[in-house]
Coordinates of C-alpha atoms in Angstrom, one line a residue:
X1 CA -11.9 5.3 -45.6
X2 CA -9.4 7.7 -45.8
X3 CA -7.8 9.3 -43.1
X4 CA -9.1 13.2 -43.3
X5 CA -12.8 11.0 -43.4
X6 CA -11.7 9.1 -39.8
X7 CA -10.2 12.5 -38.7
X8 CA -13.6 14.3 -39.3
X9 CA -15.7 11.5 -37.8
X10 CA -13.7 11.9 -34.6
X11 CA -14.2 15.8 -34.2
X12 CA -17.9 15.3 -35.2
X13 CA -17.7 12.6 -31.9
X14 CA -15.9 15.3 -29.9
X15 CA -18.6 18.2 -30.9
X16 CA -21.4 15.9 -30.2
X17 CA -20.0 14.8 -26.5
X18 CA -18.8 18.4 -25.5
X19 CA -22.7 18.8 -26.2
X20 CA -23.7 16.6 -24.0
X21 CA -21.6 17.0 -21.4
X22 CA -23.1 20.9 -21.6
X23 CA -26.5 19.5 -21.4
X24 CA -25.5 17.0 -18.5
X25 CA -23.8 20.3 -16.1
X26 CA -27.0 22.3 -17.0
X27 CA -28.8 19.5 -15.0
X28 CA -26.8 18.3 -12.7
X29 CA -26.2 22.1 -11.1
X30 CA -29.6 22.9 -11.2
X31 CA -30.0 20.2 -8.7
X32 CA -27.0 20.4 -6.7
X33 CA -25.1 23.6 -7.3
X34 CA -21.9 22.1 -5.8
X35 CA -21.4 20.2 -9.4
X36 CA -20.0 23.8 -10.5
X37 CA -17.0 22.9 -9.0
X38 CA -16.1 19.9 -11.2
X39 CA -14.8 20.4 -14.5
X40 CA -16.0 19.1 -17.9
X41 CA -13.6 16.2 -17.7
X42 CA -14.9 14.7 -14.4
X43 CA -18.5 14.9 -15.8
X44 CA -17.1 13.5 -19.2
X45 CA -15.7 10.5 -17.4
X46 CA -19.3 9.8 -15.8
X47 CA -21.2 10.5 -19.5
X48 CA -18.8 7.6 -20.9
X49 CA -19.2 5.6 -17.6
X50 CA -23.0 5.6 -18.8
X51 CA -22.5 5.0 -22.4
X52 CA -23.4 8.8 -23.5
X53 CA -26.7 8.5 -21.5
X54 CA -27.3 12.1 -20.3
X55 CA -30.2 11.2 -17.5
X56 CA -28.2 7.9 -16.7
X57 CA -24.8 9.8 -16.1
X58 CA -26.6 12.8 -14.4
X59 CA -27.8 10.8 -11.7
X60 CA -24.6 8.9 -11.5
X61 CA -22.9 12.3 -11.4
X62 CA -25.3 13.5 -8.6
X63 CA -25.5 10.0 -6.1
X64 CA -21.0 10.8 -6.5
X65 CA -21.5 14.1 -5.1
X66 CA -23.6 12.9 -2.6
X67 CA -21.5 10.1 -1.5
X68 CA -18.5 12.0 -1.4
X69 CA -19.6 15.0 1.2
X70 CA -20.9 11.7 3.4
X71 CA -17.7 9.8 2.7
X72 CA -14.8 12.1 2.6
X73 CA -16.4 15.3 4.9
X74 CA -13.1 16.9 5.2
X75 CA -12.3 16.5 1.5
X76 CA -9.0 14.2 2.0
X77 CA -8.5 11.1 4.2
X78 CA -6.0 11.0 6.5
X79 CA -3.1 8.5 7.4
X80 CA -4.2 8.0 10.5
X81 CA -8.1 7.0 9.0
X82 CA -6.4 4.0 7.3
X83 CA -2.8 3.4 9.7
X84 CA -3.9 -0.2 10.1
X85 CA -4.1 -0.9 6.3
X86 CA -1.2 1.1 5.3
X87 CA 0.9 -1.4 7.9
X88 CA 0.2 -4.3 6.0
X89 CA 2.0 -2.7 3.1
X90 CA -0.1 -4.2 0.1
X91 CA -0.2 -1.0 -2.2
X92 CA 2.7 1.1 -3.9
X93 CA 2.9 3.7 -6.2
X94 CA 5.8 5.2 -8.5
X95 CA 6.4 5.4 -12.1
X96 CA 4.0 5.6 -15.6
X97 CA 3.9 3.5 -18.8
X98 CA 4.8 4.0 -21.6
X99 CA 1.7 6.3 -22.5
X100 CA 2.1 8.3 -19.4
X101 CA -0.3 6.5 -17.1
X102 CA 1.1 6.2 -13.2
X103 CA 1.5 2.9 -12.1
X104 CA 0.1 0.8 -8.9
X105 CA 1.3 -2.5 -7.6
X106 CA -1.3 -4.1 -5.5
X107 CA 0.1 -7.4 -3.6
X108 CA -3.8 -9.4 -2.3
X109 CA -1.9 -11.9 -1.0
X110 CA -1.3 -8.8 2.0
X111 CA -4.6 -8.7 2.6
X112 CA -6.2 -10.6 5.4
X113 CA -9.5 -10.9 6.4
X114 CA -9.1 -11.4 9.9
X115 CA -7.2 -8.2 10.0
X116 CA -9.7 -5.9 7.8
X117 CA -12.4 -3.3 9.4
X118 CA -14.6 -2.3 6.4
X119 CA -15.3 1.1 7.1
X120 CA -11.5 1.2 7.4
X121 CA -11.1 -1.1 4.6
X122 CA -13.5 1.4 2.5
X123 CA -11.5 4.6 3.8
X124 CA -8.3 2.7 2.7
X125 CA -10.1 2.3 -1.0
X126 CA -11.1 5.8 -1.2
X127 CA -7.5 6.8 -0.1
X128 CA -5.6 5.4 -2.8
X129 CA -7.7 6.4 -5.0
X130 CA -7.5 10.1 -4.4
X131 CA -3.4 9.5 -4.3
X132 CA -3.6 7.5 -7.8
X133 CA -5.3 10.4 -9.4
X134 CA -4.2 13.0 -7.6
X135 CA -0.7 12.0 -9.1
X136 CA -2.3 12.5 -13.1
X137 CA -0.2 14.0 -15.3
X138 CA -1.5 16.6 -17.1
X139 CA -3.4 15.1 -20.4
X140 CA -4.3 11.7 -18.5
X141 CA -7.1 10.5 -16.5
X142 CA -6.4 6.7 -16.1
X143 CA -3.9 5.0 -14.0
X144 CA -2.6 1.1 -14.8
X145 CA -2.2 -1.6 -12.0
X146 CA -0.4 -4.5 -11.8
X147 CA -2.2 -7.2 -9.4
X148 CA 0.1 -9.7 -7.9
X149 CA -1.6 -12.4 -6.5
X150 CA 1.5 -14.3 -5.6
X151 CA 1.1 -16.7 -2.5
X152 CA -2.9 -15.5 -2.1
X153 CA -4.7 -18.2 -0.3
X154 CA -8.0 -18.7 1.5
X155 CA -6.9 -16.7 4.4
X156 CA -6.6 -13.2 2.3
X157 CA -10.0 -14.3 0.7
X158 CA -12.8 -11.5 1.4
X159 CA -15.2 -11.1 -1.1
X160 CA -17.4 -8.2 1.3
X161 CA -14.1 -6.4 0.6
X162 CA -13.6 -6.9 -3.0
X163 CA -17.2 -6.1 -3.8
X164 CA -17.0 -2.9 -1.3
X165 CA -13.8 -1.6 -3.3
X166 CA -15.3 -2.6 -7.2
X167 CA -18.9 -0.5 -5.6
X168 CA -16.3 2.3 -5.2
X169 CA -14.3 2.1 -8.0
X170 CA -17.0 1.8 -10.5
X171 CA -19.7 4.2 -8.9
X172 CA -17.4 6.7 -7.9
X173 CA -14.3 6.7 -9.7
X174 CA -15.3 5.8 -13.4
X175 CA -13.1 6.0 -16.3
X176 CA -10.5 5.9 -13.6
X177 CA -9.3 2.4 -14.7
X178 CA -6.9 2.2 -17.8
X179 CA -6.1 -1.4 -17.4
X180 CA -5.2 -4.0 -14.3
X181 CA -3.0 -6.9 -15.1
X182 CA -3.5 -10.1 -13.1
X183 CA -0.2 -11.9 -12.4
X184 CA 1.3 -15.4 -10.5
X185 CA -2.6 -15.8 -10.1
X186 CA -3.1 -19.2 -8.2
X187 CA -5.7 -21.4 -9.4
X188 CA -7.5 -21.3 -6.4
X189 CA -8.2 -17.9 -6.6
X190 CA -10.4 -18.1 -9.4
X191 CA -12.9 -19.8 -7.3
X192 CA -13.3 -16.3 -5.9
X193 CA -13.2 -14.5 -9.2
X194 CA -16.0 -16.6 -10.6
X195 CA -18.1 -15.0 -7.5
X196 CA -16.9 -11.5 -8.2
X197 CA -17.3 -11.4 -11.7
X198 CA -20.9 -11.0 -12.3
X199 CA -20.4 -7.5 -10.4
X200 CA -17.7 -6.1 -12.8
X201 CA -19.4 -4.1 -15.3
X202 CA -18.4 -4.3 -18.8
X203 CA -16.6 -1.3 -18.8
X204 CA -14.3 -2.6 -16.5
X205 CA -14.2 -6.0 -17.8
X206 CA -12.5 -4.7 -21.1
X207 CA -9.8 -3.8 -18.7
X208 CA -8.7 -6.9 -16.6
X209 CA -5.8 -9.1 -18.3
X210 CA -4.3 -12.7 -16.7
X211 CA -0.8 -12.9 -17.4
X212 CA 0.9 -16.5 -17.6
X213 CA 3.9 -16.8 -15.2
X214 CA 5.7 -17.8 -18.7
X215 CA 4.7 -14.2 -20.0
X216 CA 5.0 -11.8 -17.1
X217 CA 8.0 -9.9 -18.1
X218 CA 7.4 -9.7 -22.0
X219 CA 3.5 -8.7 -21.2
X220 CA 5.0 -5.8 -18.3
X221 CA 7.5 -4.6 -21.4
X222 CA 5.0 -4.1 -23.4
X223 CA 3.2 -1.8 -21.4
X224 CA 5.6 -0.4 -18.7
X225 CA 9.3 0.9 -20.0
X226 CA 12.4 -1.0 -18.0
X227 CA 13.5 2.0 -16.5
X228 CA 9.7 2.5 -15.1
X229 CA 8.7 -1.0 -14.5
X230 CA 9.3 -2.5 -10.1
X231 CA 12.7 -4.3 -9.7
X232 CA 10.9 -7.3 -8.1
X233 CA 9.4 -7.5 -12.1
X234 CA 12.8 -7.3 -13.6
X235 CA 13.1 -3.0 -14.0
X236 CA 14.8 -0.5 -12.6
X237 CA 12.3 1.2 -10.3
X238 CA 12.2 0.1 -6.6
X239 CA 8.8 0.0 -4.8
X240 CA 7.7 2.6 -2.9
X241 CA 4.6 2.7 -0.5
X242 CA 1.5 4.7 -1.5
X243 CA 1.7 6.2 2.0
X244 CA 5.1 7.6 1.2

């Protein structure tokens, strides 16, 4: 197949989705007329979310706009809604890769159960989320995360939590995801991955990458220029809280 040939099949693809993302808006306005307010790209990201299902993503698309008036009422969450888990300094934000996604560095090991409120702990989720994609460039709707894991034991394991953030992410966020990698993952961890995995849909599954402690730096490289890439991973970037 010759290139013109992929090149056509790929507008045809285009043509056919902008379809149904014009089918998906007619329904999903008629039933809650605050969907006029999202652009073609949100409701695209739900269509895909749903494999090109048009009922499937519509209700998706609706149950999101449901949850978020109930979850985020004044349209933003505050500092002060999430102070205790932005203390425990566990999340940072700076930088892209090398195809312009903006990068997150998520330590687990500074997350403790004993010191997590859900509905905080959901807040928190929801927070960084609207940071991550608030900070988009223009042409991108994925961000990357690196997930270091390093000294996690069984006192930062909370699978309520995990399972609360993966509802959110999935549910409410989809197509959000461009790819988390997994790194200095102790082996007991993956006691607790075997119990989360079954809830990671496939979608998101196709994104998750372990990194052997022998491979971290070449695998970050590959993805993440030096000059974007944390110092603590061997680049030039220093860390800076999402809060900041």
């Amino acid at each position: 197949m010759g290139s013109l040939d992929i090149e056509s099949i790929a507008t045809e693809d285009q043509s056919e989705e902008s379809k149904k993302v014009a089918q998906m808006r007619a329904l999903v306005e008629a039933q809650d007329p605050s969907a006029k307010e999202a652009d073609d790209k949100a409701l695209r990201r739900f269509l895909r979310a749903r494999d090109h299902d048009i009922d499937k993503a519509s209700a998706m698309f609706l149950k999101y706009l449901k949850w978020r008036r109930s979850a985020i009422p004044n349209r933003y969450i505050s500092d002060e809604e999430v102070k205790n888990e932005l203390s425990q300094d566990k999340l940072y934000m700076q930088g892209f890769d090398k195809t312009g996604r903006p990068l997150l560095v998520l330590y687990g090991g500074r997350h403790y159960y004993s010191k997590r409120e859900m509905n905080e702990f959901k807040r928190y989720v929801i927070y960084c989320l609207e940071k991550i994609c608030a900070r988009m460039p223009e042409g991108h709707e994925k961000f990357i995360c690196i997930s270091d894991l390093k000294g996690w034991g069984y006192s930062n394991c909370d699978i309520r939590a995990y399972l609360a953030g993966l509802d959110i992410l999935q549910n409410y966020y989809p197509e959000r995801l461009g790819k988390v990698v997994l790194i200095n993952v102790p082996s007991i961890f993956m006691k607790a991955w075997k119990i989360v995995y079954p809830f990671i849909d496939k979608h998101t599954r196709e994104k998750i990458v372990f990194v052997d402690d022998k491979d971290l730096k070449t695998v970050l490289l590959n993805d993440i220029d030096e000059s974007q890439l944390p110092d603590v991973y061997g680049g030039k970037l220093q860390l800076v809280s999402i809060a900041d």
